RNA sequence: GUGGGCGUAGUGAAGAGGUUAUCACGCUAGGUUGUGGCCCUGGAGACGAGGGUUCAAUUCCCUCCGCUCACCCCA
């Protein structure tokens, strides 16, 4: 019987960890720079949370959730996204009593039952931020800036930022109505996928991948022409704020894309997406938007919110594609090589070195040559050789594995050897 | 759910209807007595599964399974 990992999951092996360290560390650092504090929510939640929060009609809820009956008879779902959980936690923990807005971030695994392909797997990881409790466009600009800086700090180049406004519920009905009318007028020019889409979700025809549709979509009614009142003012201020970002970030740029829509039901007003220039078909690195209706939908007080989620697998794919350097993982400071009867002395010495905070690995009991090769393969900085000769004389031979390979004898004492290793800079 | 491509050691590749299935990297053992990297020699390790065609199938055909890319959808 051969076990295999479940479809759409990955083993993240040691050689890949430097990439993961980079996306996590950069996320933490940037989030902190913007005053966002970490939140961790459970990996699974009440199924209803996602049905209501994400939207019953969405594909995520319709066919992509990992749901199951737990032993107590409750319906449980592995989270397919992070925002609903964070909002649940906000409500449940009474965070509306904190100074607003509350700035939160998370980095965690998400689960969706989908056919895997490039840039899409069933267990994936997202870095997400949420700013809850402030309706003003300054917060929209801040979240977008955060996404921009995250990508910039990762070193990823040639990313385009697209934004759009979906407006509020009132104007949206009119807009969708007109949009529907428009596409119906040219329905015979639409490919079949988009004819079907038009029936299901007229908005989604806008971001169709079909070339024929794209030309038609460019000429379609634009949602920004339908937004009015506060939503309109919000949008106009946001554009000014974004323009002003260029003062701090000379490279900053964005394009208003009337075809940009988002798949989740809870978005309103601002939506945005970061995408690499040479995007594959599942290339979106970060996507987000404002979700003012969500808190109410989840049964809390009406509370505005905005956030984004970034796909870590996709970010890492881009790091690799652009051949950006990551820190190689370091080898141990010391590999202890033993000969003859010195085996147990080597084990004791290794423990002594670790106790002194010297990272130390015991070479496997083989020939000396094999042990030296092993030390080299581990990228060790030093080997400490313990043979009968050394034990007799109460010393250890400490050899640097660098270019020179300097070797000296040091008193057989963990503290003394630790000191020697430290002082020669080979730590 | 739909469609395309692909399944040969741990990894990446080569291969032919017919003796021991090839190569590289990796792993492992050696190459002077107690010293790594480079080099040399040896060793272990593979035809996804099941049917069919054939004297003979890892090779041809079918089914299944898996991987992969794309659609759908999305981070």
Short mmCIF file of C-alpha atoms (C1' of nucleotides) in Angstrom, two decimals:
data_model
loop_
_atom_site.label_atom_id
_atom_site.label_comp_id
_atom_site.label_asym_id
_atom_site.label_seq_id
_atom_site.Cartn_x
_atom_site.Cartn_y
_atom_site.Cartn_z
CA UNK A 1 0.00 0.00 0.00
CA UNK A 2 1.45 3.29 -1.09
CA UNK A 3 0.06 6.43 0.41
CA UNK A 4 0.04 9.57 -1.65
CA UNK A 5 -0.73 13.07 -0.63
CA UNK A 6 -4.29 14.11 -1.37
CA UNK A 7 -4.87 15.76 -4.70
CA UNK A 8 -4.18 19.47 -4.72
CA UNK A 9 -2.02 19.41 -1.62
CA UNK A 10 1.71 19.86 -1.38
CA UNK A 11 4.58 18.78 0.81
CA UNK A 12 6.62 21.88 1.45
CA UNK A 13 10.09 20.40 1.63
CA UNK A 14 13.07 21.91 3.44
CA UNK A 15 14.60 23.23 0.22
CA UNK A 16 11.48 25.28 -0.40
CA UNK A 17 11.20 26.71 3.09
CA UNK A 18 13.34 29.77 2.42
CA UNK A 19 10.64 30.97 0.02
CA UNK A 20 7.95 30.45 2.61
CA UNK A 21 10.04 32.17 5.22
CA UNK A 22 10.36 35.14 2.90
CA UNK A 23 6.66 35.56 2.16
CA UNK A 24 5.70 35.07 5.81
CA UNK A 25 8.40 37.29 7.25
CA UNK A 26 7.76 40.06 4.76
CA UNK A 27 4.03 39.83 5.46
CA UNK A 28 4.58 40.19 9.19
CA UNK A 29 7.00 43.04 8.72
CA UNK A 30 4.82 45.04 6.34
CA UNK A 31 1.67 44.42 8.37
CA UNK A 32 3.47 45.73 11.42
CA UNK A 33 4.66 48.79 9.54
CA UNK A 34 1.03 49.64 8.86
CA UNK A 35 -0.15 48.92 12.38
CA UNK A 36 -1.96 45.67 11.61
CA UNK A 37 -2.00 43.07 14.36
CA UNK A 38 -2.11 39.35 13.89
CA UNK A 39 -5.24 37.31 14.36
CA UNK A 40 -5.60 33.54 14.09
CA UNK A 41 -9.01 32.01 13.72
CA UNK A 42 -9.92 28.30 13.66
CA UNK A 43 -9.21 26.24 10.57
CA UNK A 44 -12.86 25.19 10.53
CA UNK A 45 -16.05 27.05 11.25
CA UNK A 46 -19.78 26.55 11.27
CA UNK A 47 -20.79 25.93 7.67
CA UNK A 48 -23.42 28.64 7.93
CA UNK A 49 -20.78 31.28 8.44
CA UNK A 50 -19.50 30.78 4.91
CA UNK A 51 -22.88 30.17 3.35
CA UNK A 52 -24.02 33.53 4.61
CA UNK A 53 -20.76 35.41 4.55
CA UNK A 54 -19.35 34.31 1.23
CA UNK A 55 -22.72 34.02 -0.45
CA UNK A 56 -24.88 31.04 -1.11
CA UNK A 57 -24.83 31.53 -4.85
CA UNK A 58 -21.06 31.65 -5.19
CA UNK A 59 -19.12 28.73 -6.62
CA UNK A 60 -17.15 28.58 -3.43
CA UNK A 61 -20.22 27.70 -1.43
CA UNK A 62 -21.97 25.77 -4.18
CA UNK A 63 -19.24 23.30 -4.97
CA UNK A 64 -15.91 24.07 -3.41
CA UNK A 65 -16.30 23.71 0.33
CA UNK A 66 -14.88 20.89 2.40
CA UNK A 67 -17.86 20.34 4.67
CA UNK A 68 -18.60 17.51 7.03
CA UNK A 69 -20.73 16.47 9.91
CA UNK A 70 -18.73 16.40 13.09
CA UNK A 71 -19.41 13.76 15.70
CA UNK A 72 -21.83 16.02 17.50
CA UNK A 73 -23.95 16.46 14.40
CA UNK A 74 -22.88 20.01 13.57
CA UNK A 75 -22.03 21.00 10.02
CA UNK A 76 -18.45 22.13 9.87
CA UNK A 77 -16.46 23.58 6.95
CA UNK A 78 -12.74 23.98 6.40
CA UNK A 79 -12.38 27.70 5.74
CA UNK A 80 -12.32 28.58 2.03
CA UNK A 81 -11.26 32.18 2.76
CA UNK A 82 -10.38 34.37 5.68
CA UNK A 83 -12.60 37.41 5.76
CA UNK A 84 -15.78 35.79 7.05
CA UNK A 85 -13.90 34.23 9.97
CA UNK A 86 -12.20 37.48 10.89
CA UNK A 87 -15.51 39.32 10.87
CA UNK A 88 -17.06 36.58 12.97
CA UNK A 89 -14.22 36.99 15.45
CA UNK A 90 -14.64 40.76 15.39
CA UNK A 91 -18.29 40.42 16.35
CA UNK A 92 -17.85 37.57 18.80
CA UNK A 93 -15.02 39.26 20.68
CA UNK A 94 -16.72 42.61 20.84
CA UNK A 95 -14.02 44.37 18.87
CA UNK A 96 -16.41 47.18 18.11
CA UNK A 97 -15.52 48.32 21.61
CA UNK A 98 -11.91 48.84 20.54
CA UNK A 99 -10.76 52.10 18.98
CA UNK A 100 -11.84 51.98 15.32
CA UNK A 101 -10.67 51.01 12.82
CA UNK A 102 -9.38 47.68 14.00
CA UNK A 103 -6.47 46.59 11.82
CA UNK A 104 -5.91 42.85 11.60
CA UNK A 105 -3.88 40.44 9.50
CA UNK A 106 -3.64 36.70 9.14
CA UNK A 107 -1.55 34.16 7.27
CA UNK A 108 -3.07 30.72 7.10
CA UNK A 109 -4.14 27.74 5.04
CA UNK A 110 -7.41 27.82 3.10
CA UNK A 111 -9.27 24.93 1.51
CA UNK A 112 -11.28 24.72 -1.66
CA UNK A 113 -12.33 21.62 -3.52
CA UNK A 114 -11.28 22.55 -7.06
CA UNK A 115 -9.43 20.99 -9.95
CA UNK A 116 -5.79 21.87 -9.39
CA UNK A 117 -3.89 23.73 -12.08
CA UNK A 118 -1.04 26.20 -12.27
CA UNK A 119 -1.50 28.66 -9.41
CA UNK A 120 -4.41 26.80 -7.88
CA UNK A 121 -4.45 24.01 -5.32
CA UNK A 122 -6.92 22.64 -2.83
CA UNK A 123 -5.01 23.59 0.26
CA UNK A 124 -3.46 26.98 -0.26
CA UNK A 125 -2.21 29.81 1.88
CA UNK A 126 -3.21 33.39 2.12
CA UNK A 127 -1.82 36.48 3.73
CA UNK A 128 -4.77 38.75 4.35
CA UNK A 129 -5.42 42.07 6.02
CA UNK A 130 -8.68 43.58 7.21
CA UNK A 131 -9.34 47.14 8.36
CA UNK A 132 -12.68 47.16 10.08
CA UNK A 133 -14.74 50.02 11.39
CA UNK A 134 -13.84 52.97 9.20
CA UNK A 135 -15.78 53.89 6.03
CA UNK A 136 -13.39 56.56 4.80
CA UNK A 137 -11.44 56.27 1.54
CA UNK A 138 -8.20 56.88 3.41
CA UNK A 139 -8.47 53.33 4.69
CA UNK A 140 -9.05 52.01 1.17
CA UNK A 141 -5.91 53.78 0.05
CA UNK A 142 -4.01 52.43 3.04
CA UNK A 143 -4.96 48.82 2.31
CA UNK A 144 -4.01 49.21 -1.34
CA UNK A 145 -0.73 50.80 -0.31
CA UNK A 146 -0.08 47.88 2.02
CA UNK A 147 -0.56 45.43 -0.82
CA UNK A 148 1.70 47.49 -3.02
CA UNK A 149 4.45 47.63 -0.43
CA UNK A 150 4.19 43.92 0.29
CA UNK A 151 4.82 43.06 -3.33
CA UNK A 152 7.53 45.69 -3.62
CA UNK A 153 9.31 44.44 -0.50
CA UNK A 154 9.22 40.91 -1.83
CA UNK A 155 11.08 42.30 -4.81
CA UNK A 156 8.45 41.29 -7.33
CA UNK A 157 8.49 43.49 -10.42
CA UNK A 158 6.08 44.33 -13.19
CA UNK A 159 2.90 44.01 -11.23
CA UNK A 160 -0.15 45.94 -12.33
CA UNK A 161 -2.71 47.26 -9.93
CA UNK A 162 -6.24 47.56 -11.24
CA UNK A 163 -9.08 49.12 -9.35
CA UNK A 164 -12.76 49.72 -9.84
CA UNK A 165 -15.79 50.72 -7.85
CA UNK A 166 -18.89 48.59 -7.72
CA UNK A 167 -20.84 51.30 -5.94
CA UNK A 168 -23.49 50.60 -3.34
CA UNK A 169 -26.51 48.37 -3.48
CA UNK A 170 -28.89 51.10 -4.78
CA UNK A 171 -26.97 52.11 -7.89
CA UNK A 172 -25.88 48.56 -8.50
CA UNK A 173 -29.34 47.26 -9.35
CA UNK A 174 -29.72 49.88 -12.08
CA UNK A 175 -26.26 49.16 -13.34
CA UNK A 176 -26.72 45.42 -13.55
CA UNK A 177 -30.01 45.99 -15.27
CA UNK A 178 -28.42 48.16 -17.96
CA UNK A 179 -25.46 45.87 -18.27
CA UNK A 180 -27.75 42.94 -18.78
CA UNK A 181 -29.68 44.87 -21.41
CA UNK A 182 -26.47 45.81 -23.18
CA UNK A 183 -25.15 42.27 -23.36
CA UNK A 184 -28.52 40.91 -24.39
CA UNK A 185 -28.34 43.28 -27.32
CA UNK A 186 -25.14 41.65 -28.53
CA UNK A 187 -25.84 38.20 -27.17
CA UNK A 188 -25.36 36.47 -30.53
CA UNK A 189 -21.81 37.82 -30.67
CA UNK A 190 -20.96 36.28 -27.31
CA UNK A 191 -19.31 32.88 -27.08
CA UNK A 192 -21.40 30.22 -25.45
CA UNK A 193 -19.63 30.38 -22.09
CA UNK A 194 -20.54 34.02 -21.84
CA UNK A 195 -24.11 33.51 -22.95
CA UNK A 196 -24.43 31.10 -20.04
CA UNK A 197 -22.63 33.48 -17.76
CA UNK A 198 -24.96 36.27 -18.71
CA UNK A 199 -27.86 34.28 -17.32
CA UNK A 200 -26.06 33.34 -14.12
CA UNK A 201 -24.06 36.44 -13.28
CA UNK A 202 -24.13 39.36 -15.72
CA UNK A 203 -21.29 41.11 -13.90
CA UNK A 204 -18.97 38.21 -14.58
CA UNK A 205 -19.33 38.62 -18.32
CA UNK A 206 -17.21 41.72 -17.88
CA UNK A 207 -14.07 39.86 -16.88
CA UNK A 208 -14.50 37.06 -19.38
CA UNK A 209 -11.34 35.60 -20.87
CA UNK A 210 -12.83 35.37 -24.34
CA UNK A 211 -11.37 37.91 -26.73
CA UNK A 212 -14.67 38.55 -28.49
CA UNK A 213 -16.31 39.34 -25.19
CA UNK A 214 -13.53 41.60 -24.03
CA UNK A 215 -14.03 43.97 -26.93
CA UNK A 216 -17.74 44.11 -26.22
CA UNK A 217 -17.13 44.49 -22.50
CA UNK A 218 -14.92 47.51 -23.09
CA UNK A 219 -17.87 49.28 -24.64
CA UNK A 220 -20.31 48.12 -21.97
CA UNK A 221 -21.85 50.45 -19.38
CA UNK A 222 -19.38 51.24 -16.62
CA UNK A 223 -20.26 50.81 -12.98
CA UNK A 224 -18.48 54.03 -12.00
CA UNK A 225 -20.99 55.92 -14.13
CA UNK A 226 -23.79 54.60 -11.96
CA UNK A 227 -22.44 55.37 -8.54
CA UNK A 228 -23.86 58.37 -6.81
CA UNK A 229 -23.85 60.26 -3.56
CA UNK A 230 -21.44 59.09 -0.89
CA UNK A 231 -20.17 56.20 -2.95
CA UNK A 232 -19.24 58.56 -5.74
CA UNK A 233 -17.48 60.94 -3.43
CA UNK A 234 -15.71 58.03 -1.79
CA UNK A 235 -14.45 56.88 -5.18
CA UNK A 236 -13.27 60.31 -6.26
CA UNK A 237 -11.38 60.91 -3.04
CA UNK A 238 -9.80 57.50 -3.30
CA UNK A 239 -8.45 58.27 -6.75
CA UNK A 240 -6.84 61.45 -5.44
CA UNK A 241 -5.32 59.57 -2.52
CA UNK A 242 -3.92 56.97 -4.85
CA UNK A 243 -2.43 59.64 -7.07
CA UNK A 244 -0.79 61.08 -4.00
CA UNK A 245 0.83 57.74 -3.21
CA UNK A 246 3.26 58.48 -6.00
CA UNK A 247 4.94 60.99 -3.73
CA UNK A 248 6.00 58.24 -1.35
CA UNK A 249 6.30 55.49 -3.94
CA UNK A 250 7.65 56.90 -7.22
CA UNK A 251 6.92 53.64 -9.02
CA UNK A 252 3.35 53.48 -7.86
CA UNK A 253 0.74 53.27 -10.56
CA UNK A 254 -2.72 51.93 -11.05
CA UNK A 255 -5.29 51.69 -13.75
CA UNK A 256 -9.01 52.00 -13.42
CA UNK A 257 -10.43 48.88 -15.01
CA UNK A 258 -14.14 48.96 -15.66
CA UNK A 259 -14.09 45.24 -16.31
CA UNK A 260 -12.78 44.38 -12.87
CA UNK A 261 -15.35 42.62 -10.71
CA UNK A 262 -14.93 40.23 -7.81
CA UNK A 263 -16.43 36.85 -7.27
CA UNK A 264 -17.54 37.09 -3.69
CA UNK A 265 -20.93 38.54 -2.89
CA UNK A 266 -19.97 40.79 -0.03
CA UNK A 267 -17.96 43.37 -1.92
CA UNK A 268 -19.16 46.92 -2.48
CA UNK A 269 -17.50 50.10 -3.63
CA UNK A 270 -13.76 49.65 -3.99
CA UNK A 271 -12.38 46.48 -5.54
CA UNK A 272 -8.79 45.93 -6.66
CA UNK A 273 -6.37 43.33 -7.93
CA UNK A 274 -2.62 42.97 -8.22
CA UNK A 275 -1.53 40.90 -11.16
CA UNK A 276 1.89 40.10 -12.62
CA UNK A 277 2.54 41.25 -16.17
CA UNK A 278 3.08 37.78 -17.55
CA UNK A 279 0.09 36.43 -15.69
CA UNK A 280 -0.89 32.84 -16.24
CA UNK A 281 -4.53 32.02 -16.14
CA UNK A 282 -4.66 31.89 -12.34
CA UNK A 283 -2.24 34.69 -11.83
CA UNK A 284 -3.86 37.15 -9.47
CA UNK A 285 -1.44 37.70 -6.62
CA UNK A 286 -3.56 39.83 -4.34
CA UNK A 287 -7.20 40.75 -4.57
CA UNK A 288 -9.53 42.59 -2.27
CA UNK A 289 -12.07 45.24 -1.74
CA UNK A 290 -14.53 46.90 0.55
CA UNK A 291 -17.21 44.80 2.20
CA UNK A 292 -19.41 47.18 4.13
CA UNK A 293 -22.49 44.91 4.00
CA UNK A 294 -20.74 41.87 5.44
CA UNK A 295 -20.99 42.57 9.15
CA UNK A 296 -24.72 43.05 8.86
CA UNK A 297 -25.07 39.88 6.84
CA UNK A 298 -23.29 38.01 9.62
CA UNK A 299 -25.64 39.41 12.23
CA UNK A 300 -23.42 42.09 13.69
CA UNK A 301 -23.91 45.82 13.76
CA UNK A 302 -23.45 47.50 10.41
CA UNK A 303 -19.70 48.04 10.32
CA UNK A 304 -17.67 49.02 7.29
CA UNK A 305 -14.60 47.01 6.38
CA UNK A 306 -12.01 46.58 3.67
CA UNK A 307 -9.25 44.08 3.11
CA UNK A 308 -7.36 41.90 0.73
CA UNK A 309 -6.04 38.39 0.45
CA UNK A 310 -2.80 37.39 -1.25
CA UNK A 311 -2.06 33.89 -2.45
CA UNK A 312 1.27 32.79 -1.04
CA UNK A 313 1.74 29.93 -3.51
CA UNK A 314 1.27 32.41 -6.34
CA UNK A 315 3.62 34.92 -4.79
CA UNK A 316 6.24 32.20 -4.45
CA UNK A 317 5.69 31.13 -8.05
CA UNK A 318 6.39 34.70 -9.04
CA UNK A 319 9.49 34.91 -6.82
CA UNK A 320 10.82 31.85 -8.60
CA UNK A 321 9.82 33.04 -12.05
CA UNK A 322 11.63 36.30 -11.49
CA UNK A 323 14.55 34.42 -9.98
CA UNK A 324 14.58 36.55 -6.88
CA UNK A 325 17.12 35.50 -4.27
CA UNK A 326 16.11 34.00 -0.96
CA UNK A 327 18.30 33.36 2.02
CA UNK A 328 19.73 29.87 1.85
CA UNK A 329 19.14 27.94 5.02
CA UNK A 330 22.26 27.73 7.12
CA UNK A 331 24.04 24.52 7.99
CA UNK A 332 24.94 23.63 11.55
CA UNK A 333 27.84 25.36 13.28
CA UNK A 334 29.40 22.03 14.13
CA UNK A 335 29.28 18.44 12.98
CA UNK A 336 30.85 16.08 15.50
CA UNK A 337 32.90 13.32 13.90
CA UNK A 338 33.89 10.40 16.07
CA UNK A 339 36.30 7.52 15.56
CA UNK A 340 36.80 4.24 17.30
CA UNK A 341 35.56 4.20 20.86
CA UNK A 342 34.87 7.92 21.02
CA UNK A 343 31.26 7.57 20.00
CA UNK A 344 29.67 8.19 23.35
CA UNK A 345 32.08 11.03 24.08
CA UNK A 346 30.95 12.62 20.82
CA UNK A 347 27.33 12.36 21.80
CA UNK A 348 28.05 13.98 25.15
CA UNK A 349 30.06 16.73 23.51
CA UNK A 350 27.29 17.45 21.01
CA UNK A 351 24.83 17.90 23.87
CA UNK A 352 27.30 20.17 25.64
CA UNK A 353 27.69 22.35 22.55
CA UNK A 354 23.96 22.66 22.03
CA UNK A 355 23.58 23.62 25.66
CA UNK A 356 25.96 26.46 24.83
CA UNK A 357 23.78 27.46 21.84
CA UNK A 358 26.09 26.08 19.21
CA UNK A 359 24.01 24.25 16.60
CA UNK A 360 25.50 20.81 16.48
CA UNK A 361 24.85 17.62 14.57
CA UNK A 362 26.38 14.24 15.26
CA UNK A 363 27.74 12.57 12.14
CA UNK A 364 26.42 9.06 11.50
CA UNK A 365 28.73 6.25 12.65
CA UNK A 366 30.65 5.50 9.48
CA UNK A 367 34.16 5.79 8.19
CA UNK A 368 35.91 9.06 8.81
CA UNK A 369 35.77 9.95 5.16
CA UNK A 370 32.05 9.32 5.10
CA UNK A 371 31.57 11.45 8.18
CA UNK A 372 33.57 14.28 6.65
CA UNK A 373 31.52 14.05 3.49
CA UNK A 374 28.42 14.12 5.57
CA UNK A 375 29.58 17.25 7.36
CA UNK A 376 30.28 18.88 4.03
CA UNK A 377 26.90 17.90 2.63
CA UNK A 378 25.21 19.54 5.60
CA UNK A 379 27.00 22.83 4.90
CA UNK A 380 28.52 22.65 8.35
CA UNK A 381 30.86 25.45 9.28
CA UNK A 382 33.13 23.27 11.42
CA UNK A 383 33.81 19.69 12.24
CA UNK A 384 34.91 18.64 15.68
CA UNK A 385 36.89 15.42 15.45
CA UNK A 386 37.02 13.10 18.40
CA UNK A 387 39.22 10.03 18.04
CA UNK A 388 40.93 7.82 20.56
CA UNK A 389 43.97 10.06 20.24
CA UNK A 390 42.02 13.17 21.22
CA UNK A 391 40.18 11.49 24.05
CA UNK A 392 43.49 10.25 25.47
CA UNK A 393 44.93 13.74 25.39
CA UNK A 394 41.76 15.43 26.59
CA UNK A 395 41.37 17.53 23.43
CA UNK A 396 39.23 17.79 20.32
CA UNK A 397 40.38 18.69 16.83
CA UNK A 398 38.33 21.57 15.51
CA UNK A 399 38.48 22.08 11.78
CA UNK A 400 36.90 24.82 9.76
CA UNK A 401 35.23 23.66 6.59
CA UNK A 402 35.79 26.93 4.77
CA UNK A 403 38.36 27.55 2.07
CA UNK A 404 41.44 27.42 4.27
CA UNK A 405 40.29 24.55 6.43
CA UNK A 406 42.29 25.65 9.47
CA UNK A 407 42.50 23.00 12.15
CA UNK A 408 43.48 23.30 15.78
CA UNK A 409 43.30 21.35 19.00
CA UNK A 410 41.11 22.60 21.77
CA UNK A 411 40.62 21.31 25.29
CA UNK A 412 37.87 18.68 25.32
CA UNK A 413 35.31 20.84 27.05
CA UNK A 414 32.05 22.05 25.57
CA UNK A 415 32.45 25.59 26.86
CA UNK A 416 35.99 25.86 25.51
CA UNK A 417 35.02 24.47 22.11
CA UNK A 418 31.96 26.69 21.92
CA UNK A 419 34.15 29.67 22.69
CA UNK A 420 36.69 28.63 20.07
CA UNK A 421 33.99 28.19 17.41
CA UNK A 422 32.55 31.57 18.25
CA UNK A 423 35.86 33.38 18.33
CA UNK A 424 36.96 32.09 14.94
CA UNK A 425 33.82 33.57 13.50
CA UNK A 426 32.69 30.28 12.12
CA UNK A 427 29.31 30.39 13.70
"C1'" G B 1 -17.96 18.88 -13.73
"C1'" U B 2 -15.61 19.35 -19.16
"C1'" G B 3 -11.42 19.11 -22.58
"C1'" G B 4 -5.99 18.57 -24.09
"C1'" G B 5 -1.03 16.58 -22.86
"C1'" C B 6 1.87 13.09 -20.07
"C1'" G B 7 3.02 8.41 -16.84
"C1'" U B 8 10.63 4.51 -17.28
"C1'" A B 9 15.12 4.33 -10.30
"C1'" G B 10 14.68 9.63 -5.25
"C1'" U B 11 15.05 13.66 -9.36
"C1'" G B 12 15.66 14.84 -14.60
"C1'" A B 13 16.00 12.44 -19.08
"C1'" A B 14 17.07 8.30 -23.21
"C1'" G B 15 15.09 3.76 -25.23
"C1'" A B 16 13.54 -0.61 -28.67
"C1'" G B 17 7.70 -5.55 -30.36
"C1'" G B 18 12.51 -10.35 -28.65
"C1'" U B 19 18.84 -12.07 -23.71
"C1'" U B 20 21.52 -8.59 -17.97
"C1'" A B 21 16.35 -1.46 -19.92
"C1'" U B 22 20.74 3.39 -20.81
"C1'" C B 23 22.67 8.21 -18.95
"C1'" A B 24 23.26 12.32 -15.52
"C1'" C B 25 22.49 14.18 -10.62
"C1'" G B 26 21.44 12.21 -5.89
"C1'" C B 27 22.24 7.99 -2.26
"C1'" U B 28 25.85 4.38 -0.56
"C1'" A B 29 30.80 1.68 -0.15
"C1'" G B 30 35.75 2.20 -1.39
"C1'" G B 31 40.21 4.70 -3.79
"C1'" U B 32 47.16 5.41 2.35
"C1'" U B 33 47.75 4.71 7.94
"C1'" G B 34 42.50 9.38 11.11
"C1'" U B 35 40.43 14.52 7.22
"C1'" G B 36 35.30 17.02 3.32
"C1'" G B 37 34.57 19.68 -1.57
"C1'" C B 38 37.22 18.03 -7.36
"C1'" C B 39 38.41 13.27 -9.54
"C1'" C B 40 38.17 7.68 -10.14
"C1'" U B 41 35.96 2.67 -9.20
"C1'" G B 42 32.04 -0.47 -7.27
"C1'" G B 43 26.86 -1.12 -5.25
"C1'" A B 44 21.53 -0.45 -4.34
"C1'" G B 45 17.39 1.57 -6.91
"C1'" A B 46 12.46 2.05 -12.26
"C1'" C B 47 8.88 0.50 -16.94
"C1'" G B 48 1.41 3.45 -12.60
"C1'" A B 49 -2.70 -0.73 -12.46
"C1'" G B 50 -5.77 -4.16 -15.11
"C1'" G B 51 -7.39 -6.21 -19.57
"C1'" G B 52 -6.56 -7.16 -24.98
"C1'" U B 53 -3.57 -8.10 -29.73
"C1'" U B 54 0.92 -11.28 -30.43
"C1'" C B 55 4.91 -17.05 -30.34
"C1'" A B 56 6.62 -12.72 -27.42
"C1'" A B 57 4.40 -6.21 -24.71
"C1'" U B 58 7.78 -1.82 -20.59
"C1'" U B 59 7.00 -0.74 -26.25
"C1'" C B 60 0.75 -1.46 -30.01
"C1'" C B 61 -4.81 -0.97 -28.47
"C1'" C B 62 -8.66 -0.23 -24.55
"C1'" U B 63 -10.18 0.86 -19.52
"C1'" C B 64 -8.96 2.69 -14.86
"C1'" C B 65 -5.78 5.47 -11.71
"C1'" G B 66 -2.38 9.38 -11.19
"C1'" C B 67 0.13 13.90 -12.69
"C1'" U B 68 -0.23 18.25 -15.55
"C1'" C B 69 -2.33 22.35 -18.44
"C1'" A B 70 -6.77 24.80 -19.78
"C1'" C B 71 -12.18 25.85 -19.21
"C1'" C B 72 -15.43 26.88 -15.06
"C1'" C B 73 -14.08 29.66 -10.85
"C1'" C B 74 -10.63 32.06 -7.94
"C1'" A B 75 -5.72 33.88 -3.91
#
